[in-house]
Tab-separated table of C-alpha atoms in Angstrom:
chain	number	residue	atom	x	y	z
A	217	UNK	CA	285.504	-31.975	-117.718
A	218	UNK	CA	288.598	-30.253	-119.065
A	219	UNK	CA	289.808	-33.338	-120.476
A	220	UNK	CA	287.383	-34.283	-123.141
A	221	UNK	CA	288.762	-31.080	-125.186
A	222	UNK	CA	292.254	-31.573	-124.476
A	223	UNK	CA	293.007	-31.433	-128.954
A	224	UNK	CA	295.304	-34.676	-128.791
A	225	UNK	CA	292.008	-36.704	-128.494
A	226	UNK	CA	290.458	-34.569	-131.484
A	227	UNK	CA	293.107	-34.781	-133.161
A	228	UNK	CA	293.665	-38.365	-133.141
A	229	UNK	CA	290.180	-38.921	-133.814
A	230	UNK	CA	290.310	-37.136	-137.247
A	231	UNK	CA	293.755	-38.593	-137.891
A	232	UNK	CA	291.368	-41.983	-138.011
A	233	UNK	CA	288.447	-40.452	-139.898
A	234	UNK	CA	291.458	-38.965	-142.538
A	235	UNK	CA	292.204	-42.921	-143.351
A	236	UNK	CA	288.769	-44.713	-142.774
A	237	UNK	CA	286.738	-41.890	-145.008
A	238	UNK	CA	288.441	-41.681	-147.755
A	239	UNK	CA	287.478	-45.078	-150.067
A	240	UNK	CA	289.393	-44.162	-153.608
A	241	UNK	CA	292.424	-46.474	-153.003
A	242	UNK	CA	294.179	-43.365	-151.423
A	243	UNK	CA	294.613	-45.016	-148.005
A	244	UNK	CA	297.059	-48.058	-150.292
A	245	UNK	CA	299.137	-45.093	-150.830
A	246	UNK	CA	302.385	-44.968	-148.665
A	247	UNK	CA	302.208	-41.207	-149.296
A	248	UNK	CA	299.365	-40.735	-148.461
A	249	UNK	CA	299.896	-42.723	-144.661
A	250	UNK	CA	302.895	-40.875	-144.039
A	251	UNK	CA	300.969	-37.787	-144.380
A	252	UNK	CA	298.314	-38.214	-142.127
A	253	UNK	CA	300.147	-40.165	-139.232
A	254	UNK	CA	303.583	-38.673	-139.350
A	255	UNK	CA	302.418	-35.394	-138.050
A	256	UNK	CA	300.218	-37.182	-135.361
A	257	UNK	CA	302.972	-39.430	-134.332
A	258	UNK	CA	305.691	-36.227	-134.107
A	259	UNK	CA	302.396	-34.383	-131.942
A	260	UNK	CA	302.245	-37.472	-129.747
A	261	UNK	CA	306.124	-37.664	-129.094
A	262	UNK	CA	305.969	-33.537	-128.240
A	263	UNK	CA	302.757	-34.186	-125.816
A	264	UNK	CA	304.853	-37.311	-123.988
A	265	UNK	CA	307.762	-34.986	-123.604
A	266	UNK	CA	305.762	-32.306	-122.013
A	267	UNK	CA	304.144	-34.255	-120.118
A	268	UNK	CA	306.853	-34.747	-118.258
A	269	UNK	CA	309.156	-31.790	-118.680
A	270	UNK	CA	306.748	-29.401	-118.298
A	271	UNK	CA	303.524	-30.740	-116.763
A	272	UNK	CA	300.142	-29.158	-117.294
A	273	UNK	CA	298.998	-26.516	-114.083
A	274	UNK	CA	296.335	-27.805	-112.858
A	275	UNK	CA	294.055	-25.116	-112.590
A	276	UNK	CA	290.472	-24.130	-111.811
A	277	UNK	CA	290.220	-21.864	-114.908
A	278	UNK	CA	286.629	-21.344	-114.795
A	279	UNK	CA	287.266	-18.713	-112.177
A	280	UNK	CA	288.947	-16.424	-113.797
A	281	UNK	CA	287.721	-12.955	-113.847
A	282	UNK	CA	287.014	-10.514	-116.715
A	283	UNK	CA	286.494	-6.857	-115.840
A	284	UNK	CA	283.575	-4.675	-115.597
A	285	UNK	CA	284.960	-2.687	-118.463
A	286	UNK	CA	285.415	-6.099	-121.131
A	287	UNK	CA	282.041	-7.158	-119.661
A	288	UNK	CA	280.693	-3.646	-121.022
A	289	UNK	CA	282.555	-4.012	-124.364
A	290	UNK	CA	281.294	-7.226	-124.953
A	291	UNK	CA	277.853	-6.130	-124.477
A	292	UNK	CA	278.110	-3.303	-127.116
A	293	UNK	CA	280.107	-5.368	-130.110
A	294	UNK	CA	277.732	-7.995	-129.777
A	295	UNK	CA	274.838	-5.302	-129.688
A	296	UNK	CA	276.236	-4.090	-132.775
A	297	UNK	CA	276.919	-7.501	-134.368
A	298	UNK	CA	273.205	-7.864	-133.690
A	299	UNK	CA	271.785	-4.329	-134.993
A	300	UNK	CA	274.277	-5.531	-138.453
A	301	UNK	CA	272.211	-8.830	-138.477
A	302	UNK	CA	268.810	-7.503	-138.601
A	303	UNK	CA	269.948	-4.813	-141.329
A	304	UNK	CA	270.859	-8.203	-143.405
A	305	UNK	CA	268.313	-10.093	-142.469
A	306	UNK	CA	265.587	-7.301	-144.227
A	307	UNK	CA	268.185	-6.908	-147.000
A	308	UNK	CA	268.216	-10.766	-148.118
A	309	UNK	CA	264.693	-11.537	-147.980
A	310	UNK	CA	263.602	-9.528	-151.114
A	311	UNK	CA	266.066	-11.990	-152.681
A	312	UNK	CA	264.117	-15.210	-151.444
A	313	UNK	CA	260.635	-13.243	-152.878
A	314	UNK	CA	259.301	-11.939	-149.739
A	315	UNK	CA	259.457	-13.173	-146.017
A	316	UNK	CA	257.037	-16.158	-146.674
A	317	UNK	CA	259.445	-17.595	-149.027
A	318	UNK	CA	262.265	-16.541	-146.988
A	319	UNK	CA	260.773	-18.761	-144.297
A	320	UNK	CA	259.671	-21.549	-146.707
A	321	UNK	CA	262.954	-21.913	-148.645
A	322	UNK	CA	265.530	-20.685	-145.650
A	323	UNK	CA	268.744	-21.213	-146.714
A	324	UNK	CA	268.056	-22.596	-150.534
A	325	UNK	CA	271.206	-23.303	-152.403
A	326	UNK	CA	270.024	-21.528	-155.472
A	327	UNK	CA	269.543	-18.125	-153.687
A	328	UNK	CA	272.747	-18.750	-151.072
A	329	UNK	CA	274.966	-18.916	-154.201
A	330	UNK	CA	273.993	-15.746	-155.648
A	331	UNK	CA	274.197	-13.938	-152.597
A	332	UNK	CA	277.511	-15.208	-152.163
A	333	UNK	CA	278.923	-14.739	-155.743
A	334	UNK	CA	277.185	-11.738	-157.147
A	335	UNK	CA	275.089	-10.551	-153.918
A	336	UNK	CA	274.895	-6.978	-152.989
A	337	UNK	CA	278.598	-6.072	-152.255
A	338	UNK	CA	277.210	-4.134	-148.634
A	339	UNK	CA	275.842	-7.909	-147.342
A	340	UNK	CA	279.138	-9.512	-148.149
A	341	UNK	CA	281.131	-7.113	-146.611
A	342	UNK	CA	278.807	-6.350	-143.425
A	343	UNK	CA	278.494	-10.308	-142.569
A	344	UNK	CA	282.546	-10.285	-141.913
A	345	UNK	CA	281.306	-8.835	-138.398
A	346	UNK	CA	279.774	-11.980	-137.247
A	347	UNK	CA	283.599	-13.348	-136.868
A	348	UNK	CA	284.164	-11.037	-133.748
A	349	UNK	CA	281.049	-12.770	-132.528
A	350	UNK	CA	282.683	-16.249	-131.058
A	351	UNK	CA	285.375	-14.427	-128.766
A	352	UNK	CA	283.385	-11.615	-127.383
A	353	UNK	CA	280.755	-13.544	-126.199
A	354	UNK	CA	283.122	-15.509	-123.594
A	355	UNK	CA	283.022	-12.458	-121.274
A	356	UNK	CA	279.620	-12.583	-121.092
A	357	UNK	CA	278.826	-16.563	-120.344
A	358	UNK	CA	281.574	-16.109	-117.952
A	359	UNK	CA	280.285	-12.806	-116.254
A	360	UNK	CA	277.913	-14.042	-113.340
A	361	UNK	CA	274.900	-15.648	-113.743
A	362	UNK	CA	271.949	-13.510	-114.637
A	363	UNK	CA	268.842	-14.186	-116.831
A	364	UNK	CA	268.918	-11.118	-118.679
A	365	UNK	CA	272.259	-12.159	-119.817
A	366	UNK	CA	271.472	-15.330	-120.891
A	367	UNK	CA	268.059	-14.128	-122.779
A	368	UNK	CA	270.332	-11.742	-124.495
A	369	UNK	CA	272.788	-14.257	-125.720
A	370	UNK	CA	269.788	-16.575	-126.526
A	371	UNK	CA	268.542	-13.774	-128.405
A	372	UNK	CA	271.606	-12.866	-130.126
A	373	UNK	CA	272.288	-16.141	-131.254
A	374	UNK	CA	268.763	-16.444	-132.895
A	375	UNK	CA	269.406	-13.434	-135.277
A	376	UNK	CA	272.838	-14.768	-136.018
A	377	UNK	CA	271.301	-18.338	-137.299
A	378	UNK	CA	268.548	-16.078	-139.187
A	379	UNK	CA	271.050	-14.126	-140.678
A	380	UNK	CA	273.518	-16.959	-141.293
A	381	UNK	CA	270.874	-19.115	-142.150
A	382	UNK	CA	269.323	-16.954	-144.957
A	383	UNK	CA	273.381	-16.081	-145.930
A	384	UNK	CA	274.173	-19.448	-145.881
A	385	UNK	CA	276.971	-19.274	-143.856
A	386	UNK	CA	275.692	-21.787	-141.103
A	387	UNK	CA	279.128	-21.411	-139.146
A	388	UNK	CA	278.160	-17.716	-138.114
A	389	UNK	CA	275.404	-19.643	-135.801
A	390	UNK	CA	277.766	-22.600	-135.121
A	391	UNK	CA	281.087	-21.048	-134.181
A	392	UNK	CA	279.246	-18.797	-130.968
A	393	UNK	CA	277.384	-21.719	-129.856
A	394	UNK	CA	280.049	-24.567	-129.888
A	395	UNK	CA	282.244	-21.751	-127.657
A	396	UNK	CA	279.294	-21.464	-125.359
A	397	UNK	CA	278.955	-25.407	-124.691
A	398	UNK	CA	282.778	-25.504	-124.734
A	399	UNK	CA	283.217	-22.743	-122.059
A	400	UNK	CA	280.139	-23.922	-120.042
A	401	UNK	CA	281.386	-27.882	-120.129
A	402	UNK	CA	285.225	-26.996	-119.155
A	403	UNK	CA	283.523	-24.755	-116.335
A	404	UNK	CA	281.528	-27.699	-114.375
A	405	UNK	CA	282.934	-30.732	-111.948
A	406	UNK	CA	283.061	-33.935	-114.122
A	407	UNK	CA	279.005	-36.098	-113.003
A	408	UNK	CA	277.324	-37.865	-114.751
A	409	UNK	CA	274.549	-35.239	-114.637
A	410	UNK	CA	276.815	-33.690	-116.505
A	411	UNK	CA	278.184	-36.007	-118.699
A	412	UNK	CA	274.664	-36.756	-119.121
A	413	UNK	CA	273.907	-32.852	-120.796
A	414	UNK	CA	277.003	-32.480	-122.598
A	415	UNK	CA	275.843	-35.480	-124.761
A	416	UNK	CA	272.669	-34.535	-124.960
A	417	UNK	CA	273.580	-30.987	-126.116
A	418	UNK	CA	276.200	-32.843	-128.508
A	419	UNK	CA	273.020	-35.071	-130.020
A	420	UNK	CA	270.934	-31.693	-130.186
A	421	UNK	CA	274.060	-29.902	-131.820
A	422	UNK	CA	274.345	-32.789	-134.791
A	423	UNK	CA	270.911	-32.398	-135.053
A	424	UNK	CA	270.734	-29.130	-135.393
A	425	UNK	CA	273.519	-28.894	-138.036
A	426	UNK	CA	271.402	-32.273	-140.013
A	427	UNK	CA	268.435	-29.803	-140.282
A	428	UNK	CA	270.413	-26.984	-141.570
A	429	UNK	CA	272.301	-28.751	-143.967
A	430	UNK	CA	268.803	-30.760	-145.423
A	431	UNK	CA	266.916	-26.971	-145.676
A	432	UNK	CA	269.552	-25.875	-148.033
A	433	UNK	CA	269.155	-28.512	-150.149
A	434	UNK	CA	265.774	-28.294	-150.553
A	435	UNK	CA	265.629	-31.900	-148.448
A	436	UNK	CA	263.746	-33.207	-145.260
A	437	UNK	CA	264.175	-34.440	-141.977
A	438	UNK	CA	267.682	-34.687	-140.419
A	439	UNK	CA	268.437	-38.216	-141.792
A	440	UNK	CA	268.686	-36.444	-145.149
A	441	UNK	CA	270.813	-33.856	-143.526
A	442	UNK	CA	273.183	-36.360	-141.684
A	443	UNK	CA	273.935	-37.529	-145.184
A	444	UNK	CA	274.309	-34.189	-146.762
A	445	UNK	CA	276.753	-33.047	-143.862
A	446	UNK	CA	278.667	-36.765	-143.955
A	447	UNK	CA	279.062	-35.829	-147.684
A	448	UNK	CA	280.850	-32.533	-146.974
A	449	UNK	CA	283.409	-34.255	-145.435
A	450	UNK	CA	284.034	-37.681	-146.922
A	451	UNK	CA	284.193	-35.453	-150.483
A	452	UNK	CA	286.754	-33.166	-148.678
A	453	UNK	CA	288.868	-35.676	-147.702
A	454	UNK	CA	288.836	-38.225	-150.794
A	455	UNK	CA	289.533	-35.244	-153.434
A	456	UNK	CA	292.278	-33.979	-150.360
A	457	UNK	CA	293.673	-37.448	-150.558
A	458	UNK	CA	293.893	-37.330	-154.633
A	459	UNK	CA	296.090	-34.027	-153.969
A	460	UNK	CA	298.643	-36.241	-151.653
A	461	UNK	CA	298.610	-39.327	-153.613
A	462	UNK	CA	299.130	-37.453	-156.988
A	463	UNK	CA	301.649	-34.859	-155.758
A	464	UNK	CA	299.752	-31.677	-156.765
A	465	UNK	CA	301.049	-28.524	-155.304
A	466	UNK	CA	300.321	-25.109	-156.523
A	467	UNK	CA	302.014	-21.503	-154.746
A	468	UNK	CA	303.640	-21.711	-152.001
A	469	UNK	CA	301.899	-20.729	-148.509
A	470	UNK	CA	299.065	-19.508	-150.033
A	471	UNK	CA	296.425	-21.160	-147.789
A	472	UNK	CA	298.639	-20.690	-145.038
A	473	UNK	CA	298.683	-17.096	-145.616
A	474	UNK	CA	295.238	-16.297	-147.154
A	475	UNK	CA	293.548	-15.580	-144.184
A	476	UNK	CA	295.673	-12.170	-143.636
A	477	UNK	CA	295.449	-11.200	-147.274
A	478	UNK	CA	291.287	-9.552	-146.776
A	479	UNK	CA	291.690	-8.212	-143.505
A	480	UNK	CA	290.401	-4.938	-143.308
A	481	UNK	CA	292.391	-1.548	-143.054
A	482	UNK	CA	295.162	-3.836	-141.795
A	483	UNK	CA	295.900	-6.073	-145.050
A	484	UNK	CA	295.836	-2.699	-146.643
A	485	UNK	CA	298.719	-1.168	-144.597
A	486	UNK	CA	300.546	-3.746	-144.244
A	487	UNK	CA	300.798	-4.892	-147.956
A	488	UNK	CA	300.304	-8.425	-147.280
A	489	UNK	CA	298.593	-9.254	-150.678
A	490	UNK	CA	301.292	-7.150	-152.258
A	491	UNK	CA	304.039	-8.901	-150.361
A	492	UNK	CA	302.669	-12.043	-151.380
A	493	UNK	CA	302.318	-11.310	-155.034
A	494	UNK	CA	305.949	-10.232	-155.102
A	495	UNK	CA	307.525	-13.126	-153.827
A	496	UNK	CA	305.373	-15.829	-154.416
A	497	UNK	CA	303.430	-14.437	-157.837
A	498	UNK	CA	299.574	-14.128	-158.461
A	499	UNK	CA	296.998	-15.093	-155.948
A	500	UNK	CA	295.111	-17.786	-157.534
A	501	UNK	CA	291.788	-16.977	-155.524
A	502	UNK	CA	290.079	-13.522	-155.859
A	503	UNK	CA	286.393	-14.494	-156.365
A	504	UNK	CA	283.534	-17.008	-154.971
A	505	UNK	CA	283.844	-18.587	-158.384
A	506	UNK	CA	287.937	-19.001	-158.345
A	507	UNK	CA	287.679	-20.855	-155.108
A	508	UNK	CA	285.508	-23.345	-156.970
A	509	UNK	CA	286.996	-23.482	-160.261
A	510	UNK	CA	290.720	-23.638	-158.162
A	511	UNK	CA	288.757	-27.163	-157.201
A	512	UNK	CA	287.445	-28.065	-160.475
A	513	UNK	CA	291.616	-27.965	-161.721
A	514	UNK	CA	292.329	-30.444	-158.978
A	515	UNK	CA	289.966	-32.985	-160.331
A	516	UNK	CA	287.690	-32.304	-157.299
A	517	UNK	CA	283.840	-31.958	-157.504
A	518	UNK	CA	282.791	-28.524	-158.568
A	519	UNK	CA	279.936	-28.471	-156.593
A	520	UNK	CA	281.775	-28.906	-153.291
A	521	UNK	CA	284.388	-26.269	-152.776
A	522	UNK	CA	286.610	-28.097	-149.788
A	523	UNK	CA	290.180	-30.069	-149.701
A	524	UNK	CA	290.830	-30.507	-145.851
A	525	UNK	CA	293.619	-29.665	-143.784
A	526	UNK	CA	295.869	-32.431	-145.673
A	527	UNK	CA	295.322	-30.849	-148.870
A	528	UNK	CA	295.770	-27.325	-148.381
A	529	UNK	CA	298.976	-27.624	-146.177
A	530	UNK	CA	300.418	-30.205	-149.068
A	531	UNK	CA	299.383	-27.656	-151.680
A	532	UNK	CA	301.393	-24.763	-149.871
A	533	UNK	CA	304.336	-27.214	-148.775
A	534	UNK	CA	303.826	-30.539	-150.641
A	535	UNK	CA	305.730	-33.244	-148.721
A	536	UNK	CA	306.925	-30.943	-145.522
A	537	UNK	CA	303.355	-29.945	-145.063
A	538	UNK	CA	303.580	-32.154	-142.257
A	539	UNK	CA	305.580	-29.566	-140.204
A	540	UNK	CA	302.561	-26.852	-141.282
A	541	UNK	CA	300.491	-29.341	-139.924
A	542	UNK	CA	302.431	-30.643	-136.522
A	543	UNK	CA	302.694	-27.011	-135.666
A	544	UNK	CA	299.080	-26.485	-135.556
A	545	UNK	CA	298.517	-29.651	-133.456
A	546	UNK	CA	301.362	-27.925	-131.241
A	547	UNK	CA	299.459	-24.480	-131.524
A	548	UNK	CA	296.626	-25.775	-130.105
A	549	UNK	CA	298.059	-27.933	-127.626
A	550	UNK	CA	299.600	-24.677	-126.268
A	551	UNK	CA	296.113	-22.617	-125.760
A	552	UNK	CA	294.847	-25.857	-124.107
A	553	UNK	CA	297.561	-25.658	-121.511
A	554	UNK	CA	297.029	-21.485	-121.578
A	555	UNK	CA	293.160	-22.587	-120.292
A	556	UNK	CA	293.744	-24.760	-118.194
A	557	UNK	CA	296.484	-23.022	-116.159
A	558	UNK	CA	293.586	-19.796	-116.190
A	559	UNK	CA	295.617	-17.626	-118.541
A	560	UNK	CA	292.903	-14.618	-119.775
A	561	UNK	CA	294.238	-15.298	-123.595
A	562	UNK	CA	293.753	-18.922	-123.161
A	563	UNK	CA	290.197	-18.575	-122.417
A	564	UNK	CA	289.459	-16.072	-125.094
A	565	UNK	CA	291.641	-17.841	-127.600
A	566	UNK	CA	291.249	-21.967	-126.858
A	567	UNK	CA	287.847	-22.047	-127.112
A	568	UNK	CA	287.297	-20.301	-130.732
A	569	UNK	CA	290.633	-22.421	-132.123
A	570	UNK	CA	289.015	-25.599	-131.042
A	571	UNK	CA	286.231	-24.652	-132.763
A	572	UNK	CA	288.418	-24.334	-136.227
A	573	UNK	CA	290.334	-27.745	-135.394
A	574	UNK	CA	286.941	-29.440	-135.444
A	575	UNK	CA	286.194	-28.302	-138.935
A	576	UNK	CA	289.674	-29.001	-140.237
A	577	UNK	CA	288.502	-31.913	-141.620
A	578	UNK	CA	286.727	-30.146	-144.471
A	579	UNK	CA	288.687	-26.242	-144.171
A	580	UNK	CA	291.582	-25.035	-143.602
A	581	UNK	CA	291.151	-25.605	-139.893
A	582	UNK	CA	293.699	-22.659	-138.031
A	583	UNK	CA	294.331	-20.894	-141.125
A	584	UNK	CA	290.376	-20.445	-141.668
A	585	UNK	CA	289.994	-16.844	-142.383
A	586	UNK	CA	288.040	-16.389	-139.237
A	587	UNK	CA	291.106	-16.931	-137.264
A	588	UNK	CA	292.680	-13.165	-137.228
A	589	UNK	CA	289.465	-11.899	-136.695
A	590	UNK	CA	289.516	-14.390	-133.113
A	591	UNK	CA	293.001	-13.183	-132.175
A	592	UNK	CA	292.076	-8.940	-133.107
A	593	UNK	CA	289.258	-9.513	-130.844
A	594	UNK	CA	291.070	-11.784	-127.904
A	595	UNK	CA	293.995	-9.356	-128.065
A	596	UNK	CA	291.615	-6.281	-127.690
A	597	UNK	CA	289.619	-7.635	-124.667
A	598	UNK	CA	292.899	-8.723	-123.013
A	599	UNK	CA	294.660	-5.091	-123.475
A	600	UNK	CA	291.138	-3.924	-122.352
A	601	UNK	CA	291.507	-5.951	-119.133
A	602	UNK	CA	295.103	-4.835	-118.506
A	603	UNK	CA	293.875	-1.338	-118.519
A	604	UNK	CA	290.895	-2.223	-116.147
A	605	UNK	CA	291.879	-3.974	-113.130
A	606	UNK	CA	288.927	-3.038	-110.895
A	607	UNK	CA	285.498	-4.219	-110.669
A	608	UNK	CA	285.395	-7.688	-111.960
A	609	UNK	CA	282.960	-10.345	-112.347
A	610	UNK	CA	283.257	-14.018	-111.591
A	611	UNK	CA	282.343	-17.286	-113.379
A	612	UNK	CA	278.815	-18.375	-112.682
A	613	UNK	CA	279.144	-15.752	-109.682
A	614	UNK	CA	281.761	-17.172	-107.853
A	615	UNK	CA	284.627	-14.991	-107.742
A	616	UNK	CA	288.625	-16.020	-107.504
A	617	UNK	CA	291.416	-13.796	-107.318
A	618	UNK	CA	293.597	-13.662	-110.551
């Protein structure tokens, strides 16, 4: 079942969306073409090539083992992550007016905004552990079947969507649960049993995501939310394409580079924000409320705070964006390979930056500023590993050598 993630399809897929979304003349635009298929065609040249120069290892990555020690670690982040949640959780509802209207108005955009803008400074900074979440859960799925394991992840993920829910950060909930279905669908034989579930978890996943999206708006039933959610990204991409087509471009690398400039202890020692400043000048984007006016300067909608992947690499690069961009394709193409051949960092890593590319659309895709947090954590389990050989589990209890 590898093959239905392999990121050329996905990425060919939202080359097409890029053109047949966007309806405000941008897709008459030469510029705007060469943008959004020059990088795909470069990508497919590069996959042809490797192909066959270096062919993908065919391997049975599934069985690759994690040790008892990362299985252990895994277990206490995520207990953590957890113990954070529920501390949130009790601190937000007071904000809704008590847990009735918590439960009644879940997720409302009125009190999601003020959490996010001028909330409690302790929630904001506490719900940035949630982002270790996606990568340090793959130990456990792949750890050997057992039911406590799989009532604890179930149980896990229920506090994160509470939390998220009531944060409005859906993607806290998302992110974990896309890895699961990812690392559970590349780990069975291709059926059509199983063909069969991987759809119908897809159709439960959209629906999922349709409810979400209608409860913060105050809507119902998940026709609403299919149109809210279809809105988040036909908006991103037509006031993305108005950044192409009219040439805009603001400092250089800055959504490239963002995502290292909040990261804690480390942005602080390393001076990245500082570095930034002093070659590049002032960030542009401190607050909730610069993100959205930085939007409102563009022309965009104020009330949706998104430009896509075309945007924000044409923003940092203007016109040789497209090498930002074909290097991400080429990224990704890389971890896929890393997976398949049954490389420990491929599985901690592809998984969680497949989960970005399929948002890319609407963020920043790679440079999302979960991304460091997914390579800290994949970088800390694989160390961990090196360190602990012994004792090791096996994928759905079938064990493999390494």
């Amino acid at each position: 079942m590898g093959f239905i993630f392999n990121p050329l399809i996905l990425i060919s897929f939202q080359s097409a969306l890029a053109i047949l979304l966007t309806n405000n003349g941008a897709v008459s635009e030469v510029n705007y073409l060469f943008y959004v298929l020059c990088p795909l065609l470069l990508y497919l040249i590069y996959y042809i090539v490797m192909n066959k120069v270096f062919p993908a290892a065919r391997s049975n990555a599934s069985t690759n083992k994690f040790s008892n020690a990362q299985v252990c670690a895994s277990y206490i982040i995520i207990l953590l992550i957890v113990i954070s949640d529920l501390w949130i959780i009790v601190r937000i509802i007071p904000f809704y007016g008590g847990l009735y209207e918590a439960i009644h108005k879940f997720g409302s955009t009125d009190v999601v905004t003020y959490l996010q803008r001028q909330g409690p400074l302790s929630i904001r900074q506490l719900i940035i552990i949630n982002f270790f979440l996606p990568v340090f859960i793959i130990p456990l799925i792949m750890s050997g079947y057992k039911l406590t394991k799989y009532l604890f992840i179930f149980f896990c993920l229920i506090v994160v969507l509470m939390a998220g829910g009531l944060y409005g950060a859906r993607t806290l909930f998302l992110e974990p649960l896309i890895v699961s279905v990812i690392i559970y669908c590349l780990g069975i034989r291709k059926s059509s049993r199983a063909i069969m579930l991987m759809v119908s978890g897809l159709a439960v996943l959209i629906a999922g995501m349709s409810f979400l999206q209608a409860s913060r708006f105050n809507a119902r039933g998940i026709d609403e939310g299919s149109r809210i959610l279809l809105n988040y990204y036909s908006i991103s991409l037509n006031q993305g394409a108005k950044v192409v087509v009219n040439d805009e471009t603001r400092q250089p690398l800055y959504w490239t580079l963002s995502s290292t400039f909040n990261l804690p202890i480390i942005s602080k020692l390393i001076g990245t924000k500082t570095v930034y400043e002093g070659i590049f000048g002032k960030i542009p984007i401190n607050t909730r409320e610069d993100d959205f006016n930085y939007v409102k300067e563009l022309g965009g909608d104020p009330a949706y705070n998104t430009l896509g992947i075309y945007a924000y690499t044409y923003l940092d690069a203007g016109i040789w964006g497209v090498f930002i961009l074909l290097l991400t394709f080429i990224y990704s193409d890389f971890l896929y390979r890393l997976y398949m051949r049954g490389s420990v960092m491929g599985i901690l890593l592809f998984p969680t930056i497949y989960v970005l590319l399929l948002d890319q659309l609407r963020t920043a895709g790679l440079f999302s500023a979960r991304a460091p947090y997914f390579l800290l954590s994949a970088l800390c389990l694989y160390f961990l590993g090196k360190l602990t050989k012994r004792g090791r589990y096996g994928y759905l209890g079938k064990g493999a050598d390494d």
